[in-house]
Each structure stands twice: as C-alpha cells, then as structure tokens.
Amino acid sequence: MLLALQGVHTYYGNSHVLHGVSLELEAGRTVALLGRNGAGKTTTISSIVGFVPPRSGKVLFKGQDVTGAQPHALARMGVGLVPQGRRIFPNLSVRENIALAQRAAGRRTGWSLERIYAQFPILQERAAIGGAQLSGGEQQMLAIARAMAVGPELLLLDEPSEGLAPLIVAEIGRVMRALKQEGLAMLLVEQHVPLALSVADTVYVLNKGQIVFSGSPQALAADAALKQQYLGI
Amino acid sequence: MTLDTFVLQLTNGLVFSLLLFLMAAGLSLIFGLMDVVNLAHGAFYLLGGYLGLSIVRWGGSFWLALLLAPLLVGVLGLLLELTLLRRLYRRGHLDQVLATFGVALIVADLMRAAWGAYVEVVAPPALLAGQVAIGGLAFPTYRLAVIAVGLSLALGLWLFVERSTVGMQIRAGVSDPQMAGMLGVDVPRLFAGVFAGGCALAAFSGVAAAPILTLYPGLDSEILILALVVVVVGGLGTLRGAFFGSLIVGMADVFGKALLPEFSVFAIFVVMAAVLLTRPAGLFGRATATRGA
Ligand SMILES: Nc1ncnc2c1ncn2[C@@H]1O[C@H](COP(=O)(O)OP(=O)(O)O)[C@@H](O)[C@H]1O
Ligand SMILES: [Mg+2]
C-alpha cells in the first residue's frame, strides 16, 4: 500500500472535523475523494501532508508512519501537492516557482524544465512573469508543473478544476489521464464528479468528516440515492 | 535652518535611517516569515553594542567588535529559536509576544547587571575618527563610513534575497510557508537561519551605532519601537519596505528633533498614521495571502 489513513481524527482548535477517516491507495492507482463543500476533503489532505497534524489515528506512506511529519519531509519522500486555490507564490516568477521545487526536492528527479515547457508551453512564454499576474488556468498548470518538479510518487490534487473555464478543465483532465498512464498514483479531490470518475479507479465519499462510501466509479454512478444525498446530483 | 545645517542633518538622518534599516530588515523578515513579532530584537541590538564595548575594552579592535559581537548574538538568537520560539509557532500571537517580551526583559536586566546603568561611549576606530571636508562643510568621517557600509549591506541583502537560492526560499516562505514545505523547503531550518541572521544584523547595527548613539539601558526599547514603526510603515516581510520605511522614520526622527524638539516622537507617529491612512498594509505591503490553518 502506497498511502493509508487509519482512523484519522483531525481538529481545528476545539472543532472536531475528521471523525476517524480511513482510506487506502495502491501504487499507480487513482483514488477520487468526493463530498459536498465543508465535508472535510481539504482537511483530509492537510492531515496527510502535516499542515494540520491529526490528533489521533495514523498516516502511513510506503509503510512508514508519517503522522504529523513536516511537509518538507513528505515532499522529499515523494508526496506532491496541487493545493486548493493553487497557492502560487505571488512574489516569485514562474521560473522561480519551478526552480524552488526542483532545487528543494533533493535527490529525487522530477519533471525537467524541458518536460514542463513541452507539457505547458504557455509557462515558457510567461517564465519571467510574477506568479500573481497569471490567469487561473495558467496558475493551475504551474501548480501541477511545480508539484511534478519535486518528482512525486503520489500526487495529491485538491479541486484542480475549481474556477476554471471548461476548455482548461478538459486540458487538466487530459494531463491527469496522461500522468495516470505513466503510473503516477493520485489522490484527487473534486467537486466536478464526471471529471473525477473519468480518472478514478476507486472512489471514496466523505460526509461530515466520515467516509460514507467506498467502491468503484461504476458502483457510485449506479447509486442514485447516494449521489443525491451526499453529492447533491 | 540654514542650508549648511540642513545638509548636515540630512547626513545624520541618512546615518540613523541606515542603522534603523539593519534593525528593521531582520525584524521584518522574521515577522513576515514566521509570523513572530520578536520583541527581543531591541535587546539584541543593545547587547551587540555592549559586547562590542567589552571587546574594545579588553583590547580588541573596533573591527573585531564589529565582527565578533554579531556572531555571538547570532548564535544566541539561534539557540533561542531552537529552544523556545520553535515551540510557539503553532500557538497564538499572544504566546509569542509574551515569550519574546520575557526574553527582552531578562536580557535587559542581565545587561544592566553586567554593564551598569551608565551611558557608555565607544570611540570610533582611529582610522575614521576625523572629519572630511566636502564643499566647505566638515562631515565626521565615521558617519560617512556608516553610510557607505549601510548602503553596501542594504544592496548585499537585497541581492541575497532577490537573486540567491536561499533568498528565493525565504521569499516563498514569507508568502506561504506550508507550500514552501510541500516543495521540499526545510522551513524550520530556514526560520532558524533567518532568525539568527536577523539577530546578528541587529547586533551589527548596535556596534556600528555605539559611537554615535552611545549605549544606555532603555536604548533597546527606544530602538525597538522605531524599528516596529518602520516595519508597519514599510509593510511586512519585504526588504524594500524596511529600506524606505527606515528612510522615512529616520528622517522624521532626526528632522523632528531638530525642528520641533518637544514633538519629535509625535512627528514619527504622525508619519505612521498618514501612511496607514493611505496604505493600510504599509508602503510595500501586500494583502497577505490566505493561509491554511
Ligand atoms: N482553518 C480552519 N479553521 C477552522 N475550521 C476550518 C478550517 N478549515 C476548514 N474548517 C472547517 O472544517 C470543515 C471541513 O472543511 P474542509 O476540509 O475545507 O472541507 P472541504 O474541502 O470538503 O470543502 C468545514 O466545516 C470548515 O468550516
Ligand atoms: Mg476543500
């Protein structure tokens, strides 16, 4: 098992947000994590990468206990993050956003600059421009590029389609399917259910901090009551 | 005010601004990076000055003092970060403010015990003790040297932050430490390094200022307050803000004291209020990016 969460409980101060979340992800597979706004999807990601360490339960990566480990330790072990809201450094240029990831990744080898520019030619055009001046779509491409520059074995994506035009969403979908083809494992958080189901091997549905469904995309697609109750579709 | 006194005051203002900048640069980067208001920063400035005084008294040269005092204070800052501050990042601002304020009080008392409550004067190095005549005006050589060194350090710091790899990591850490971590930056180590460097810069400023401002108990909080005003005026976490903020506050202080001696403190706060009314985030401040928890 590449990634496993075992009974994770996470709090913000006194507010108990995750109530014993467990999930598993095998190498090379894609897991979609779905759920309504406020269900706890981002908190699950934050619990994995050490932004908000779980108060109890365990996070295992490649069999090692990484519960509450520092973000840089996880990055160096091979976890990449494309965060919700993209979180591009506004005061660094496009080139610097990438260089930072390449430099800090240590001995891992991730996407080279050539590979990044071949995948996203627009980033080459905008190499010298500050992160704050990019459009939403360009920011999302940069967020993916810079996460891949770290050389991850597991990529966490938190709502990569959020706020993007349909054309860009389609492009992001193509990139994710290509990454899957190459054997990268992904944990994909999405509100855009069709996009998620088009790449996922396994789906988990989160509601009020608890997993209420896990199964194949087909099983979820067939369960109208479940979709209505927990996804509002 | 005649033109001659104006030019001399302008020089004094520039000297004071650059000394302030060395204080405020560290304070601002630490604040921007770690979200910690280091209220012990003024104590480190004064400690640097006193250590410099002792080094000179024990027969060391002024130059040795300028090198050794910042080094010692930098190490002290590093130990403080590793043992105390590191535990407080996940807590609220109040805990951090109380902790650094406590350190400031303890260091202030220890300094009073070690160096007494007198005004101590440090002589400038013999090489720079005289005056230089420029256009019929006599400028103290030491002050001109402080301007030259201050401007060079400002330029060097700017190049370091804008052009070096570590500088890039610092800028990334200032805007989003969690994401910097997820891209592999060892943020705790970066914090410790910047904290130690900031403390060393404050101590350097303390030694360099000693021949001009002298050393006495209470100078630590006077300087700290001015440096905090600089950070507020210039905006958090940017060197450019610290630089121009220092110029504004330094000039307001020197000219305020020359023109309206009774109101000099008032002048600084009028300037601060005016800047904040027009630019609430400070001259070069960005509205801070939303951070995760
Ligand atoms: N930084 C925070 N502090 C306090 N509560 C938070 C914070 N972030 C999220 N929450 C709360 O935790 C719950 C789960 O949020 P989140 O994980 O962001 O949901 P999702 O990503 O599924 O939309 C929500 O009720 C939200 O209000
Ligand atoms: Mg979310």
Coordinates of C-alpha atoms and ligand atoms in Angstrom, one line a residue:
Chain A
M1 CA 0.0 0.0 0.0
L2 CA 1.4 3.4 -1.0
L3 CA -0.8 5.5 1.2
A4 CA -3.0 4.5 4.1
L5 CA -5.1 6.6 6.6
Q6 CA -6.2 4.7 9.6
G7 CA -8.9 6.2 11.8
V8 CA -7.7 9.8 11.4
H9 CA -9.2 12.4 13.7
T10 CA -8.4 16.0 13.0
Y11 CA -9.3 19.1 14.8
Y12 CA -9.1 22.9 14.3
G13 CA -8.8 24.1 17.8
N14 CA -11.8 22.5 19.6
S15 CA -13.7 21.9 16.4
H16 CA -13.6 18.2 15.5
V17 CA -13.6 18.0 11.7
L18 CA -12.4 14.5 10.7
H19 CA -14.1 11.6 12.6
G20 CA -12.0 8.5 12.0
V21 CA -11.2 8.7 8.3
S22 CA -9.6 5.6 6.8
L23 CA -8.6 5.1 3.2
E24 CA -6.1 3.2 1.1
L25 CA -4.3 3.9 -2.1
E26 CA -2.1 1.5 -4.1
A27 CA 0.9 2.5 -6.1
G28 CA -0.1 3.6 -9.6
R29 CA -3.8 3.9 -8.8
T30 CA -6.0 6.9 -8.7
V31 CA -8.4 7.5 -5.8
A32 CA -11.1 10.1 -6.0
L33 CA -12.3 11.7 -2.8
L34 CA -15.7 13.3 -3.2
G35 CA -18.1 15.2 -1.0
R36 CA -20.0 18.4 -0.5
N37 CA -18.4 21.7 0.5
G38 CA -17.2 21.5 4.0
A39 CA -17.2 17.7 4.1
G40 CA -13.6 17.6 5.2
K41 CA -11.8 16.8 1.9
T42 CA -9.2 19.6 2.2
T43 CA -8.7 18.7 5.9
T44 CA -8.0 15.1 4.9
I45 CA -5.3 16.4 2.5
S46 CA -4.0 18.7 5.2
S47 CA -3.8 15.8 7.6
I48 CA -1.8 13.8 5.2
V49 CA 0.9 16.4 4.5
G50 CA 1.2 17.7 8.1
F51 CA -0.4 21.1 7.6
V52 CA -2.9 20.1 10.3
P53 CA -1.5 17.1 12.1
P54 CA -4.1 14.5 13.1
R55 CA -4.8 14.3 16.9
S56 CA -5.3 10.5 16.6
G57 CA -5.1 7.8 14.0
K58 CA -2.2 7.2 11.6
V59 CA -1.0 8.2 8.2
L60 CA 1.3 5.6 6.5
F61 CA 3.2 6.4 3.4
K62 CA 5.2 3.5 1.8
G63 CA 4.6 1.6 5.0
Q64 CA 6.3 4.3 7.1
D65 CA 4.4 6.2 9.9
V66 CA 4.4 9.8 8.7
T67 CA 1.6 11.1 11.0
G68 CA 2.2 14.8 11.7
A69 CA 5.5 14.8 9.8
Q70 CA 6.8 18.1 8.4
P71 CA 5.7 18.9 4.9
H72 CA 9.2 19.0 3.6
A73 CA 9.9 15.5 4.9
L74 CA 6.8 14.2 3.0
A75 CA 7.8 16.1 -0.2
R76 CA 11.3 14.5 0.0
M77 CA 9.7 11.1 0.5
G78 CA 7.7 11.6 -2.7
V79 CA 4.4 13.3 -2.0
G80 CA 3.4 16.2 -4.3
L81 CA 0.6 18.6 -3.7
V82 CA -1.5 20.7 -6.0
P83 CA -3.4 22.6 -3.3
Q84 CA -6.9 24.0 -3.3
G85 CA -6.7 27.6 -4.5
R86 CA -3.4 26.8 -6.2
R87 CA -1.3 28.8 -3.8
I88 CA 1.2 30.0 -6.4
F89 CA 3.9 32.2 -4.7
P90 CA 2.8 35.7 -6.0
N91 CA 6.2 37.2 -5.3
L92 CA 8.2 34.6 -7.3
S93 CA 8.3 34.4 -11.1
V94 CA 7.0 31.4 -12.9
R95 CA 10.6 30.2 -13.4
E96 CA 11.4 30.7 -9.7
N97 CA 8.2 28.8 -8.7
I98 CA 9.6 25.8 -10.6
A99 CA 13.2 26.3 -9.7
L100 CA 12.3 26.3 -6.0
A101 CA 10.6 22.9 -6.3
Q102 CA 13.5 21.4 -8.4
R103 CA 16.1 22.7 -6.0
A104 CA 14.5 21.7 -2.8
A105 CA 13.5 18.2 -3.9
G106 CA 16.9 17.0 -3.0
R107 CA 17.9 13.7 -4.7
R108 CA 14.6 13.0 -6.3
T109 CA 14.3 13.6 -10.0
G110 CA 11.1 15.2 -11.2
W111 CA 10.0 16.9 -14.3
S112 CA 12.8 18.9 -16.0
L113 CA 12.2 22.4 -17.3
E114 CA 12.1 21.0 -20.8
R115 CA 9.4 18.5 -19.9
I116 CA 7.4 21.2 -18.1
Y117 CA 7.6 23.6 -21.1
A118 CA 6.7 20.8 -23.5
Q119 CA 3.6 19.9 -21.4
F120 CA 2.6 23.5 -20.8
P121 CA 4.1 25.8 -23.5
I122 CA 2.3 28.8 -22.1
L123 CA 4.5 28.6 -19.0
Q124 CA 7.6 29.1 -21.1
E125 CA 6.1 32.3 -22.6
R126 CA 5.4 33.5 -19.1
A127 CA 8.6 32.3 -17.5
A128 CA 9.7 35.7 -16.2
I129 CA 6.3 36.9 -15.1
G130 CA 5.3 37.1 -11.4
G131 CA 3.0 34.4 -10.1
A132 CA 0.4 37.0 -9.2
Q133 CA -0.1 38.0 -12.8
L134 CA -1.1 34.6 -14.2
S135 CA -4.6 33.7 -15.1
G136 CA -6.4 31.0 -13.1
G137 CA -5.7 28.3 -15.8
E138 CA -2.0 29.3 -16.0
Q139 CA -1.7 29.2 -12.2
Q140 CA -3.2 25.7 -12.2
M141 CA -0.7 24.5 -14.8
L142 CA 2.1 26.0 -12.8
A143 CA 0.8 24.3 -9.6
I144 CA 0.8 20.9 -11.4
A145 CA 4.2 21.6 -13.0
R146 CA 5.9 22.6 -9.8
A147 CA 4.4 19.6 -7.9
M148 CA 5.7 17.3 -10.6
A149 CA 9.2 19.0 -10.5
V150 CA 9.6 17.6 -7.0
G151 CA 9.4 14.1 -8.5
P152 CA 6.4 12.6 -6.6
E153 CA 5.3 9.0 -6.4
L154 CA 2.0 10.2 -5.1
L155 CA 0.3 13.4 -6.3
L156 CA -2.5 15.0 -4.1
L157 CA -4.8 17.2 -6.1
D158 CA -7.4 19.4 -4.3
E159 CA -10.1 20.6 -6.7
P160 CA -7.8 21.2 -9.7
S161 CA -10.9 22.2 -11.8
E162 CA -12.2 24.8 -9.4
G163 CA -13.0 28.1 -11.0
L164 CA -11.6 27.2 -14.5
A165 CA -13.2 27.5 -17.9
P166 CA -14.4 24.2 -19.4
L167 CA -11.6 24.2 -22.0
I168 CA -9.0 24.4 -19.3
V169 CA -10.8 21.8 -17.2
A170 CA -10.6 19.4 -20.2
E171 CA -6.9 20.1 -20.5
I172 CA -6.3 19.4 -16.8
G173 CA -8.3 16.2 -17.3
R174 CA -6.0 15.2 -20.2
V175 CA -2.9 15.9 -18.1
M176 CA -4.3 13.7 -15.2
R177 CA -5.0 10.8 -17.5
A178 CA -1.5 11.1 -19.0
L179 CA 0.0 11.1 -15.5
K180 CA -2.0 8.0 -14.7
Q181 CA -0.8 6.3 -17.9
E182 CA 2.8 6.9 -16.7
G183 CA 2.0 5.1 -13.5
L184 CA 1.7 8.0 -11.1
A185 CA -0.5 7.4 -8.1
M186 CA -3.0 10.2 -7.4
L187 CA -5.5 11.2 -4.7
L188 CA -8.0 13.5 -6.4
V189 CA -10.4 15.7 -4.5
E190 CA -13.1 17.1 -6.9
Q191 CA -16.5 18.7 -6.9
H192 CA -16.6 18.1 -10.7
V193 CA -17.8 14.5 -10.4
P194 CA -17.7 13.5 -14.1
L195 CA -14.0 14.6 -14.2
A196 CA -13.2 12.6 -11.1
L197 CA -15.0 9.5 -12.3
S198 CA -13.2 9.6 -15.6
V199 CA -9.8 9.1 -14.0
A200 CA -10.5 7.3 -10.7
D201 CA -10.1 3.6 -10.0
T202 CA -11.7 3.8 -6.6
V203 CA -14.0 6.4 -5.1
Y204 CA -14.5 7.5 -1.5
V205 CA -17.3 9.8 -0.5
L206 CA -16.8 11.9 2.6
N207 CA -19.6 13.4 4.6
K208 CA -19.3 15.5 7.8
G209 CA -15.8 14.1 8.3
Q210 CA -16.7 10.4 7.8
I211 CA -16.3 8.1 4.9
V212 CA -19.8 7.1 3.8
F213 CA -19.0 5.2 0.6
S214 CA -16.1 3.5 -0.9
G215 CA -16.2 1.5 -4.1
S216 CA -15.7 1.6 -7.9
P217 CA -16.8 4.6 -10.0
Q218 CA -19.4 2.3 -11.6
A219 CA -20.9 1.4 -8.2
L220 CA -21.2 5.1 -7.3
A221 CA -22.6 6.0 -10.7
A222 CA -25.3 3.4 -10.3
D223 CA -26.3 4.6 -6.8
A224 CA -28.7 7.5 -7.4
A225 CA -29.8 7.8 -3.8
L226 CA -26.2 8.0 -2.6
K227 CA -25.3 10.6 -5.2
Q228 CA -28.4 12.7 -4.3
Q229 CA -27.8 12.5 -0.6
Y230 CA -24.0 13.2 -0.4
L231 CA -23.1 14.9 -3.7
G232 CA -26.3 16.7 -4.5
I233 CA -26.5 15.4 -8.0
Chain B
M1 CA 17.5 76.1 9.3
T2 CA 20.4 77.2 7.0
L3 CA 21.4 75.1 4.0
D4 CA 24.6 74.0 5.8
T5 CA 22.7 72.7 8.8
F6 CA 20.1 71.1 6.5
V7 CA 22.8 69.2 4.7
L8 CA 24.4 68.1 8.0
Q9 CA 21.0 67.0 9.3
L10 CA 20.3 65.2 6.1
T11 CA 23.6 63.2 6.6
N12 CA 22.6 62.5 10.2
G13 CA 19.2 61.4 9.0
L14 CA 20.7 59.1 6.5
V15 CA 23.1 57.6 9.1
F16 CA 20.2 57.0 11.5
S17 CA 18.0 55.6 8.7
L18 CA 20.6 53.0 7.7
L19 CA 21.2 51.9 11.3
L20 CA 17.5 51.5 11.7
F21 CA 17.3 49.6 8.4
L22 CA 19.8 47.0 9.7
M23 CA 17.5 46.5 12.7
A24 CA 14.2 46.6 10.8
A25 CA 15.3 44.3 8.0
G26 CA 15.7 41.3 10.3
L27 CA 12.6 42.2 12.3
S28 CA 10.5 42.5 9.1
L29 CA 11.7 39.2 7.6
I30 CA 11.2 37.4 10.8
F31 CA 7.8 38.8 11.1
G32 CA 6.9 38.0 7.5
L33 CA 8.4 34.5 7.6
M34 CA 7.4 33.2 11.0
D35 CA 4.6 35.5 12.0
V36 CA 6.5 36.2 15.1
V37 CA 6.9 39.8 16.5
N38 CA 10.3 39.5 18.0
L39 CA 10.1 42.0 20.9
A40 CA 13.6 40.9 21.9
H41 CA 15.1 42.4 18.8
G42 CA 15.9 45.7 20.5
A43 CA 17.7 43.8 23.3
F44 CA 19.8 42.1 20.7
Y45 CA 20.7 45.4 19.2
L46 CA 21.9 46.8 22.6
L47 CA 23.6 43.5 23.6
G48 CA 25.6 43.7 20.4
G49 CA 26.6 47.3 21.3
Y50 CA 27.6 46.2 24.9
L51 CA 29.5 43.2 23.7
G52 CA 31.3 45.4 21.2
L53 CA 32.2 47.8 24.1
S54 CA 33.7 44.9 26.1
I55 CA 35.6 43.6 23.2
V56 CA 37.2 47.0 22.7
R57 CA 37.9 47.4 26.4
W58 CA 39.6 44.0 26.6
G59 CA 42.0 45.2 24.0
G60 CA 40.2 44.1 20.8
S61 CA 39.9 46.5 17.9
F62 CA 36.7 48.1 16.9
W63 CA 36.8 46.0 13.8
L64 CA 37.0 42.8 15.8
A65 CA 34.0 44.0 17.8
L66 CA 32.1 44.6 14.6
L67 CA 32.7 41.0 13.6
L68 CA 32.6 39.1 16.8
A69 CA 29.6 40.8 18.6
P70 CA 27.1 40.0 15.7
L71 CA 28.5 36.4 15.6
L72 CA 27.9 35.9 19.3
V73 CA 24.4 37.4 19.2
G74 CA 23.6 35.4 16.1
V75 CA 24.5 32.2 18.0
L76 CA 22.4 33.3 20.9
G77 CA 19.4 34.0 18.6
L78 CA 19.9 30.6 17.0
L79 CA 19.7 28.9 20.5
L80 CA 16.7 31.0 21.4
E81 CA 14.9 29.9 18.2
L82 CA 15.7 26.3 18.7
T83 CA 14.8 26.0 22.3
L84 CA 11.9 28.5 22.8
L85 CA 10.4 30.0 19.7
R86 CA 10.2 26.8 17.7
R87 CA 7.6 25.5 20.3
L88 CA 5.4 28.5 19.9
Y89 CA 4.8 28.7 16.1
R90 CA 1.7 26.6 16.4
R91 CA 0.4 28.8 19.2
G92 CA -1.3 32.2 19.1
H93 CA 0.4 35.5 18.7
L94 CA -0.1 36.3 22.4
D95 CA 2.1 33.5 23.5
Q96 CA 4.9 34.5 21.1
V97 CA 4.7 38.2 22.1
L98 CA 4.8 37.3 25.8
A99 CA 7.7 34.9 25.3
T100 CA 9.9 37.4 23.3
F101 CA 8.9 40.2 25.6
G102 CA 10.0 38.0 28.5
V103 CA 13.4 37.4 26.8
A104 CA 13.7 41.2 26.2
L105 CA 13.2 41.9 29.9
I106 CA 15.6 39.2 31.0
V107 CA 18.3 40.3 28.6
A108 CA 17.8 43.9 29.6
D109 CA 18.2 43.0 33.3
L110 CA 21.3 40.9 32.6
M111 CA 22.8 43.8 30.6
R112 CA 22.2 46.2 33.5
A113 CA 23.9 43.7 35.8
A114 CA 26.9 43.3 33.6
W115 CA 27.4 46.8 32.2
G116 CA 25.7 49.0 34.8
A117 CA 23.3 51.9 34.2
Y118 CA 25.7 54.5 32.9
V119 CA 25.9 56.0 29.4
E120 CA 28.8 54.2 27.7
V121 CA 30.6 55.7 24.8
V122 CA 32.5 53.7 22.3
A123 CA 35.2 55.6 20.3
P124 CA 35.2 55.1 16.6
P125 CA 38.2 53.4 15.2
A126 CA 41.2 55.8 14.8
L127 CA 41.2 55.5 11.1
L128 CA 37.7 57.0 11.0
A129 CA 37.9 59.4 13.9
G130 CA 38.5 62.6 12.0
Q131 CA 36.4 64.8 9.7
V132 CA 36.2 65.1 5.9
A133 CA 35.7 68.5 4.3
I134 CA 33.3 68.4 1.3
G135 CA 32.2 71.6 -0.3
G136 CA 33.2 73.7 2.7
L137 CA 31.3 71.5 5.2
A138 CA 33.0 69.2 7.7
F139 CA 31.5 65.8 7.9
P140 CA 32.5 63.3 10.6
T141 CA 34.4 60.5 8.7
Y142 CA 32.8 57.8 10.9
R143 CA 29.3 58.9 9.8
L144 CA 30.2 58.8 6.1
A145 CA 31.7 55.3 6.7
V146 CA 28.4 54.2 8.3
I147 CA 26.5 55.5 5.3
A148 CA 28.8 53.6 2.9
V149 CA 28.7 50.4 4.9
G150 CA 24.9 50.6 5.5
L151 CA 24.2 51.2 1.8
S152 CA 26.5 48.3 0.8
L153 CA 24.9 46.0 3.3
A154 CA 21.4 47.0 2.1
L155 CA 22.4 46.3 -1.5
G156 CA 24.0 43.0 -0.5
L157 CA 20.9 41.9 1.4
W158 CA 18.7 42.8 -1.5
L159 CA 20.9 40.8 -3.9
F160 CA 20.8 37.9 -1.4
V161 CA 17.0 37.9 -1.1
E162 CA 16.2 38.6 -4.8
R163 CA 19.0 36.6 -6.5
S164 CA 20.2 33.7 -4.4
T165 CA 18.5 30.3 -3.9
V166 CA 18.2 30.7 -0.2
G167 CA 16.7 34.2 -0.9
M168 CA 14.1 32.6 -3.2
Q169 CA 13.2 30.1 -0.4
I170 CA 12.9 33.0 2.0
R171 CA 10.5 34.9 -0.3
A172 CA 8.5 31.7 -0.8
G173 CA 8.4 31.1 2.9
V174 CA 7.2 34.6 3.6
S175 CA 4.3 34.2 1.3
D176 CA 3.3 30.6 2.1
P177 CA 5.4 28.6 4.5
Q178 CA 3.3 25.4 4.2
M179 CA 3.5 25.3 0.4
A180 CA 7.2 26.1 0.5
G181 CA 7.5 23.0 2.7
M182 CA 5.5 20.9 0.3
L183 CA 8.0 21.9 -2.4
G184 CA 10.8 20.4 -0.3
V185 CA 12.0 23.5 1.6
D186 CA 13.1 22.7 5.1
V187 CA 11.1 25.6 6.6
P188 CA 12.1 25.1 10.3
R189 CA 15.8 25.3 9.3
L190 CA 15.1 28.4 7.1
F191 CA 13.3 30.0 10.1
A192 CA 16.2 29.3 12.4
G193 CA 18.7 30.7 9.9
V194 CA 16.8 33.9 9.2
F195 CA 16.2 34.4 12.9
A196 CA 19.9 34.1 13.7
G197 CA 20.8 36.3 10.8
G198 CA 18.3 38.9 11.9
C199 CA 19.7 38.9 15.4
A200 CA 23.2 39.2 14.1
L201 CA 22.2 42.2 11.9
A202 CA 20.6 43.9 14.9
A203 CA 23.8 43.4 16.9
F204 CA 25.9 44.7 14.0
S205 CA 23.7 47.8 14.0
G206 CA 24.2 48.1 17.8
V207 CA 28.0 48.1 17.4
A208 CA 28.1 50.4 14.4
A209 CA 25.7 52.9 16.2
A210 CA 27.5 52.9 19.5
P211 CA 30.0 55.7 18.6
I212 CA 27.0 57.8 17.6
L213 CA 24.1 57.0 19.8
T214 CA 26.1 55.7 22.8
L215 CA 24.8 52.8 24.9
Y216 CA 22.5 53.0 27.9
P217 CA 19.7 51.0 29.5
G218 CA 16.4 51.8 27.7
L219 CA 18.0 52.3 24.3
D220 CA 16.9 48.8 23.5
S221 CA 13.2 49.7 23.7
E222 CA 13.6 53.1 22.1
I223 CA 15.2 51.4 19.0
L224 CA 12.7 48.6 19.1
I225 CA 9.8 50.9 18.9
L226 CA 11.3 52.8 16.0
A227 CA 12.0 49.6 14.2
L228 CA 8.5 48.4 14.7
V229 CA 7.2 51.7 13.3
V230 CA 9.5 51.1 10.3
V231 CA 8.0 47.6 9.7
V232 CA 4.5 49.0 10.0
V233 CA 5.2 51.9 7.6
G234 CA 7.1 49.8 5.1
G235 CA 4.9 46.7 5.1
L236 CA 5.7 43.3 6.5
G237 CA 8.2 40.9 5.1
T238 CA 9.8 43.0 2.4
L239 CA 13.3 44.4 2.4
R240 CA 12.3 47.3 0.1
G241 CA 9.6 48.2 2.7
A242 CA 12.2 48.1 5.5
F243 CA 14.5 50.3 3.5
F244 CA 12.1 53.0 2.6
G245 CA 10.3 52.8 5.9
S246 CA 13.7 53.3 7.6
L247 CA 14.4 56.3 5.5
I248 CA 11.1 57.9 6.3
V249 CA 11.2 57.1 10.0
G250 CA 14.9 58.0 10.3
M251 CA 14.5 61.3 8.6
A252 CA 11.3 62.1 10.5
D253 CA 13.1 61.4 13.8
V254 CA 16.2 63.5 13.0
F255 CA 14.4 66.5 11.5
G256 CA 11.7 66.2 14.1
K257 CA 14.3 66.5 16.8
A258 CA 16.0 69.4 15.1
L259 CA 12.9 71.4 14.2
L260 CA 10.4 70.6 17.0
P261 CA 12.4 69.0 19.8
E262 CA 9.3 68.7 22.1
F263 CA 7.4 66.9 19.4
S264 CA 9.9 64.6 17.8
V265 CA 8.2 61.4 18.9
F266 CA 4.9 62.9 17.8
A267 CA 6.4 63.5 14.3
I268 CA 7.1 59.8 13.8
F269 CA 3.6 58.8 14.7
V270 CA 2.1 61.4 12.5
V271 CA 4.1 60.0 9.6
M272 CA 3.0 56.5 10.6
A273 CA -0.7 57.5 10.8
A274 CA -0.5 59.3 7.5
V275 CA 1.0 56.2 5.7
L276 CA -1.5 53.8 7.3
L277 CA -4.5 56.0 6.3
T278 CA -3.5 55.9 2.7
R279 CA -2.0 52.4 2.6
P280 CA -3.2 50.2 5.4
A281 CA -0.8 47.3 4.5
G282 CA 2.2 49.7 4.6
L283 CA 4.1 51.2 1.6
F284 CA 5.2 47.9 0.1
G285 CA 2.9 45.5 2.0
R286 CA 0.8 43.0 0.1
A287 CA -2.6 42.0 1.4
T288 CA -1.4 38.7 2.9
A289 CA -2.2 35.5 1.1
T290 CA -4.8 33.4 2.8
R291 CA -3.0 30.6 4.6
G292 CA -4.3 27.2 5.6
A293 CA -4.5 26.5 9.3
Ligands
LIG1 N1 -8.7 26.7 9.2 C1 -9.8 26.3 9.6 N2 -10.2 26.6 10.9 C2 -11.4 26.2 11.4 N3 -12.3 25.4 10.7 C3 -12.0 25.0 9.5 C4 -10.7 25.5 8.9 N4 -10.7 24.9 7.6 C5 -11.8 24.3 7.4 N5 -12.6 24.3 8.6 C6 -13.9 23.7 8.7 O1 -13.7 22.3 8.6 C7 -14.7 21.7 7.9 C8 -14.2 20.9 6.7 O2 -13.6 21.9 5.8 P1 -12.8 21.4 4.5 O3 -11.9 20.3 4.9 O4 -12.1 22.7 3.9 O5 -13.9 20.9 3.6 P2 -13.9 20.6 2.0 O6 -12.6 20.7 1.5 O7 -14.5 19.3 1.9 O8 -14.8 21.7 1.4 C9 -15.7 22.8 7.5 O9 -16.8 22.8 8.4 C10 -14.9 24.1 7.6 O10 -15.6 25.1 8.0
MG2 MG -11.7 22.0 0.1

